[in-house]
Amino acid sequence: MPLSAEQQAEIERARAERRETRRAVAEGIEASLYEAVAVLDHGFVRVIDYMGDDAAIVQAARVSYGAGTRQARDDRGLIRYLMRHRHSTPFEMCEIKLHVKLPIFVARQWIRHRTANVNEYSARYSVMDREFYIPAPEQLAAQSAANRQGRGETLEGEEAAEVLRLLRGDAAQTYDNYQRMLNQTFEGETIDEGRRGLARELARMNLTANVYTQWYWKTDLHNLFHFLSLRADPHAQYEIRVYAEAIGALTKAWVPAAWEAFEDYRLGGAHLSRAGLEAVKRMIAGETLDAAGAGMSPGEWRELMAALGK
């Protein structure tokens, strides 16, 4: 289970508290505050805090301090205009802080997005928990023959069973050795009174990359949308994509108008190069084109055709 009984009790206590506030409150995300959304086999995402809402985006764009200064264009239309024309600063006025539990190999991919504030569980200070990500059988796939960083067809039968045995066995063995080197259990009990044990900062090097870690991750809405545009994409690795999808659902509840614009112009839209736009114009005019005729590489041409549904 992603949460222990103690963690769940802590969440219930936090959700039971009520405070008066004069700050903007986004009712959609208030309902999810502190609650853990399960991801993968032991992971989760939960909202710890947030600042701003759709109105804050509009307020920043107009530099106003009240509804009386609104222009004829409604808030939704302005947000869509800002998204469409890549005016990012107003979206930076909204921020969100998440508590995420995730496998280390996912965290190392995630941390490449450097436009956030991160504080991770310290394996120098604390003992890592005995929790490992083991993929569901349908997520075991061979290396793609066409994509060097992607998956191909799903493994089946004895090969899949052997992979699962190796993953479970190696993770368990390295964790057992980790505890033996530490001479300490996760609960803090000494294993052998006759040994001193290795320092945590050294023992941690023996752990597998599927061990779970945790962090607090705070970012603004503009950079969150950038993260989601890459990691919620169907081509993203499954294990990080499911986190992006969970965060996307929370973001939709938080800033529904901004999310609608993001879906329409980023997730569901397509960016065309100058050559790609010219090719589309020529095809609309009735020309039959291929990659060479459009002056595009085969890869770029395939991407253009995919965007056009051809």
Short mmCIF file of C-alpha atoms in Angstrom, two decimals, residues 38-305:
data_model
loop_
_atom_site.label_atom_id
_atom_site.label_comp_id
_atom_site.label_asym_id
_atom_site.label_seq_id
_atom_site.Cartn_x
_atom_site.Cartn_y
_atom_site.Cartn_z
CA ALA A 38 -2.07 6.32 -5.71
CA VAL A 39 0.41 5.92 -8.60
CA LEU A 40 2.19 2.69 -9.61
CA ASP A 41 2.39 -0.03 -6.96
CA HIS A 42 3.65 1.97 -3.94
CA GLY A 43 3.78 5.58 -5.14
CA PHE A 44 1.51 8.57 -4.72
CA VAL A 45 1.04 12.28 -5.45
CA ARG A 46 -0.63 14.67 -3.04
CA VAL A 47 -1.17 18.43 -2.95
CA ILE A 48 0.38 20.06 0.11
CA ASP A 49 -0.29 23.70 -0.79
CA TYR A 50 -1.09 26.00 -3.70
CA MET A 51 -1.27 29.70 -4.51
CA GLY A 52 -3.61 31.36 -6.97
CA ASP A 53 -6.32 30.19 -9.35
CA ASP A 54 -7.67 31.07 -12.80
CA ALA A 55 -8.55 34.55 -11.54
CA ALA A 56 -4.93 35.13 -10.47
CA ILE A 57 -3.79 34.53 -14.05
CA VAL A 58 -6.27 37.09 -15.34
CA GLN A 59 -5.41 39.54 -12.57
CA ALA A 60 -1.70 39.35 -13.40
CA ALA A 61 -2.36 39.81 -17.11
CA ARG A 62 -4.40 42.96 -16.49
CA VAL A 63 -2.40 44.09 -13.44
CA SER A 64 -5.71 44.84 -11.78
CA TYR A 65 -6.97 44.56 -8.23
CA GLY A 66 -10.68 44.07 -8.67
CA ALA A 67 -13.41 42.68 -10.89
CA GLY A 68 -14.51 46.21 -11.77
CA THR A 69 -11.50 46.69 -14.04
CA ARG A 70 -12.40 43.79 -16.34
CA GLN A 71 -12.56 44.46 -20.03
CA ALA A 72 -15.14 43.11 -22.46
CA ARG A 73 -13.17 39.90 -23.09
CA ASP A 74 -14.14 37.33 -20.49
CA ASP A 75 -11.60 35.64 -18.25
CA ARG A 76 -11.73 32.36 -20.14
CA GLY A 77 -11.09 34.12 -23.44
CA LEU A 78 -8.14 36.02 -22.00
CA ILE A 79 -6.58 32.86 -20.58
CA ARG A 80 -6.95 31.16 -23.96
CA TYR A 81 -5.37 34.18 -25.67
CA LEU A 82 -2.42 34.07 -23.26
CA MET A 83 -1.90 30.36 -23.86
CA ARG A 84 -2.31 30.67 -27.62
CA HIS A 85 0.23 33.48 -27.89
CA ARG A 86 2.67 32.01 -25.34
CA HIS A 87 2.40 34.82 -22.81
CA SER A 88 3.79 32.77 -19.96
CA THR A 89 4.33 35.28 -17.14
CA PRO A 90 0.69 35.41 -15.92
CA PHE A 91 0.74 31.61 -15.47
CA GLU A 92 3.82 31.96 -13.26
CA MET A 93 1.64 33.75 -10.68
CA CYS A 94 0.11 30.39 -9.67
CA GLU A 95 2.18 27.85 -7.73
CA ILE A 96 1.64 24.36 -6.37
CA LYS A 97 3.56 22.20 -3.89
CA LEU A 98 3.32 18.43 -4.21
CA HIS A 99 4.46 15.54 -2.05
CA VAL A 100 5.49 12.71 -4.38
CA LYS A 101 6.57 9.15 -3.65
CA LEU A 102 8.28 7.65 -6.70
CA PRO A 103 10.95 5.14 -7.77
CA ILE A 104 14.48 6.52 -7.88
CA PHE A 105 14.84 5.94 -11.64
CA VAL A 106 11.69 8.00 -12.24
CA ALA A 107 13.00 10.72 -9.92
CA ARG A 108 16.24 10.94 -11.91
CA GLN A 109 14.26 11.46 -15.11
CA TRP A 110 11.92 13.95 -13.40
CA ILE A 111 14.73 16.06 -11.90
CA ARG A 112 15.86 17.03 -15.40
CA HIS A 113 13.04 19.59 -15.20
CA ARG A 114 15.12 22.12 -13.31
CA THR A 115 12.47 24.84 -13.01
CA ALA A 116 11.17 23.69 -9.62
CA ASN A 117 12.12 23.72 -5.94
CA VAL A 118 12.85 20.20 -4.69
CA ASN A 119 13.64 18.69 -1.31
CA GLU A 120 14.17 14.92 -1.37
CA TYR A 121 14.22 12.28 1.36
CA SER A 122 17.84 11.99 2.50
CA ALA A 123 19.41 8.53 2.45
CA ARG A 124 22.43 10.08 4.20
CA TYR A 125 20.24 10.96 7.18
CA SER A 126 17.57 8.23 7.17
CA VAL A 127 17.29 4.56 6.23
CA MET A 128 15.46 3.90 2.96
CA ASP A 129 12.18 1.98 3.17
CA ARG A 130 11.93 -1.57 1.83
CA GLU A 131 9.65 -0.74 -1.09
CA PHE A 132 10.45 -1.41 -4.73
CA TYR A 133 8.64 -0.74 -7.98
CA ILE A 134 7.88 -3.99 -9.78
CA PRO A 135 6.17 -3.44 -13.16
CA ALA A 136 2.83 -5.04 -13.92
CA PRO A 137 3.24 -7.85 -16.48
CA GLU A 138 1.64 -5.75 -19.23
CA GLN A 139 4.38 -3.12 -18.76
CA LEU A 140 7.23 -5.55 -19.47
CA ALA A 141 8.31 -4.81 -23.01
CA ALA A 142 11.25 -5.47 -25.29
CA GLN A 143 13.45 -2.66 -26.62
CA SER A 144 11.84 -0.88 -29.56
CA ALA A 145 13.55 -1.58 -32.87
CA ALA A 146 12.65 1.90 -34.16
CA ASN A 147 13.14 4.04 -31.04
CA ARG A 148 16.36 3.85 -29.00
CA GLN A 149 14.63 5.18 -25.90
CA GLY A 150 11.29 3.42 -26.22
CA ARG A 151 9.53 0.09 -25.77
CA GLY A 152 8.44 -2.46 -28.29
CA GLU A 153 6.15 -5.45 -27.95
CA THR A 154 5.21 -6.86 -24.55
CA LEU A 155 7.24 -9.78 -23.22
CA GLU A 156 5.31 -12.96 -22.61
CA GLY A 157 5.59 -16.40 -21.05
CA GLU A 158 8.74 -17.60 -19.34
CA GLU A 159 10.80 -14.59 -20.44
CA ALA A 160 8.40 -12.21 -18.69
CA ALA A 161 8.26 -14.45 -15.62
CA GLU A 162 12.06 -14.56 -15.43
CA VAL A 163 12.31 -10.76 -15.65
CA LEU A 164 9.88 -10.40 -12.74
CA ARG A 165 11.81 -12.97 -10.69
CA LEU A 166 15.07 -11.13 -11.34
CA LEU A 167 13.62 -7.74 -10.48
CA ARG A 168 12.09 -8.97 -7.23
CA GLY A 169 15.11 -11.08 -6.29
CA ASP A 170 17.74 -8.44 -7.00
CA ALA A 171 15.81 -5.70 -5.19
CA ALA A 172 15.27 -7.90 -2.12
CA GLN A 173 18.89 -9.12 -2.08
CA THR A 174 20.43 -5.68 -2.40
CA TYR A 175 18.12 -4.31 0.30
CA ASP A 176 19.05 -7.16 2.63
CA ASN A 177 22.73 -6.39 2.00
CA TYR A 178 22.03 -2.66 2.53
CA GLN A 179 20.55 -3.37 5.96
CA ARG A 180 23.40 -5.74 6.77
CA MET A 181 26.00 -3.11 5.87
CA LEU A 182 24.13 -0.53 7.95
CA ASN A 183 23.73 -3.07 10.75
CA GLN A 184 20.32 -1.49 11.25
CA THR A 185 16.73 -2.15 10.21
CA PHE A 186 14.36 0.47 8.81
CA GLU A 187 12.68 0.58 12.23
CA GLY A 188 16.03 1.52 13.83
CA GLU A 189 16.87 -1.79 15.47
CA THR A 190 20.52 -2.90 15.60
CA ILE A 191 21.09 -6.23 13.81
CA ASP A 192 24.40 -7.25 15.41
CA GLU A 193 25.63 -5.57 18.58
CA GLY A 194 29.18 -6.66 17.75
CA ARG A 195 29.41 -4.54 14.56
CA ARG A 196 29.43 -0.77 14.08
CA GLY A 197 27.84 -0.74 10.62
CA LEU A 198 28.65 1.24 7.50
CA ALA A 199 27.66 4.92 7.14
CA ARG A 200 24.27 5.46 5.48
CA GLU A 201 25.80 7.68 2.80
CA LEU A 202 27.96 4.75 1.67
CA ALA A 203 25.53 1.87 2.17
CA ARG A 204 22.91 3.53 -0.05
CA MET A 205 25.06 2.99 -3.16
CA ASN A 206 24.08 -0.68 -3.13
CA LEU A 207 20.36 -0.05 -3.60
CA THR A 208 18.62 -0.68 -6.91
CA ALA A 209 17.09 2.17 -8.92
CA ASN A 210 13.56 0.85 -8.38
CA VAL A 211 13.65 1.65 -4.64
CA TYR A 212 11.10 4.32 -3.73
CA THR A 213 12.13 7.79 -2.64
CA GLN A 214 10.01 10.82 -1.72
CA TRP A 215 10.22 14.54 -2.26
CA TYR A 216 8.42 17.84 -2.01
CA TRP A 217 8.23 19.47 -5.43
CA LYS A 218 7.09 23.08 -5.85
CA THR A 219 6.68 24.81 -9.20
CA ASP A 220 4.67 27.52 -10.93
CA LEU A 221 1.89 26.80 -13.38
CA HIS A 222 3.84 27.80 -16.50
CA ASN A 223 6.63 25.33 -15.71
CA LEU A 224 4.14 22.71 -14.57
CA PHE A 225 2.46 22.91 -17.98
CA HIS A 226 5.85 22.48 -19.64
CA PHE A 227 6.51 19.39 -17.51
CA LEU A 228 3.08 17.95 -18.34
CA SER A 229 3.40 18.68 -22.06
CA LEU A 230 6.46 16.41 -22.15
CA ARG A 231 5.66 13.79 -19.52
CA ALA A 232 1.93 13.34 -20.18
CA ASP A 233 2.70 12.80 -23.86
CA PRO A 234 1.95 9.27 -25.14
CA HIS A 235 5.63 8.91 -26.10
CA ALA A 236 6.83 9.52 -22.53
CA GLN A 237 7.97 6.56 -20.44
CA TYR A 238 4.97 4.89 -18.81
CA GLU A 239 6.31 5.14 -15.26
CA ILE A 240 6.65 8.93 -15.35
CA ARG A 241 3.60 9.41 -17.57
CA VAL A 242 1.23 8.00 -14.93
CA TYR A 243 2.55 10.56 -12.45
CA ALA A 244 2.01 13.33 -15.01
CA GLU A 245 -1.54 12.11 -15.61
CA ALA A 246 -2.30 12.14 -11.89
CA ILE A 247 -0.89 15.68 -11.57
CA GLY A 248 -2.83 16.71 -14.67
CA ALA A 249 -6.12 15.65 -13.05
CA LEU A 250 -5.26 17.72 -9.97
CA THR A 251 -4.29 20.70 -12.14
CA LYS A 252 -7.60 20.50 -14.01
CA ALA A 253 -9.45 20.72 -10.70
CA TRP A 254 -7.25 23.63 -9.58
CA VAL A 255 -7.32 25.89 -12.68
CA PRO A 256 -10.02 24.54 -15.02
CA ALA A 257 -9.94 27.40 -17.52
CA ALA A 258 -6.15 27.31 -17.82
CA TRP A 259 -6.24 23.53 -18.14
CA GLU A 260 -8.81 23.73 -20.94
CA ALA A 261 -6.56 26.14 -22.84
CA PHE A 262 -3.53 23.94 -22.18
CA GLU A 263 -5.35 20.87 -23.52
CA ASP A 264 -6.51 22.71 -26.64
CA TYR A 265 -3.30 24.52 -27.55
CA ARG A 266 -0.53 22.33 -26.10
CA LEU A 267 -1.61 18.77 -25.44
CA GLY A 268 -4.04 18.59 -28.34
CA GLY A 269 -2.33 21.08 -30.64
CA ALA A 270 0.62 20.80 -32.99
CA HIS A 271 3.56 23.09 -33.73
CA LEU A 272 4.57 23.39 -37.39
CA SER A 273 7.94 24.40 -38.71
CA ARG A 274 8.17 26.92 -41.54
CA ALA A 275 8.65 24.05 -44.00
CA GLY A 276 5.75 22.16 -42.46
CA LEU A 277 3.41 25.13 -42.68
CA GLU A 278 4.39 25.72 -46.29
CA ALA A 279 3.75 22.04 -47.07
CA VAL A 280 0.27 22.25 -45.56
CA LYS A 281 -0.52 25.34 -47.63
CA ARG A 282 0.63 23.58 -50.79
CA MET A 283 -1.42 20.46 -50.00
CA ILE A 284 -4.51 22.60 -49.38
CA ALA A 285 -3.89 24.16 -52.80
CA GLY A 286 -4.08 20.69 -54.32
CA GLU A 287 -0.42 19.61 -54.63
CA THR A 288 0.63 16.04 -53.92
CA LEU A 289 3.79 16.10 -51.81
CA ASP A 290 6.29 13.77 -50.23
CA ALA A 291 9.20 14.51 -47.88
CA ALA A 292 11.61 15.37 -50.70
CA GLY A 293 9.09 17.60 -52.45
CA ALA A 294 8.40 19.45 -49.22
CA GLY A 295 12.11 19.86 -48.46
CA MET A 296 11.76 17.97 -45.18
CA SER A 297 13.63 15.05 -43.64
CA PRO A 298 11.80 11.68 -43.58
CA GLY A 299 11.41 11.90 -39.80
CA GLU A 300 9.98 15.43 -39.89
CA TRP A 301 7.64 14.42 -42.70
CA ARG A 302 6.36 11.44 -40.70
CA GLU A 303 5.70 13.73 -37.72
CA LEU A 304 3.82 16.18 -39.93
CA MET A 305 1.68 13.40 -41.41
#
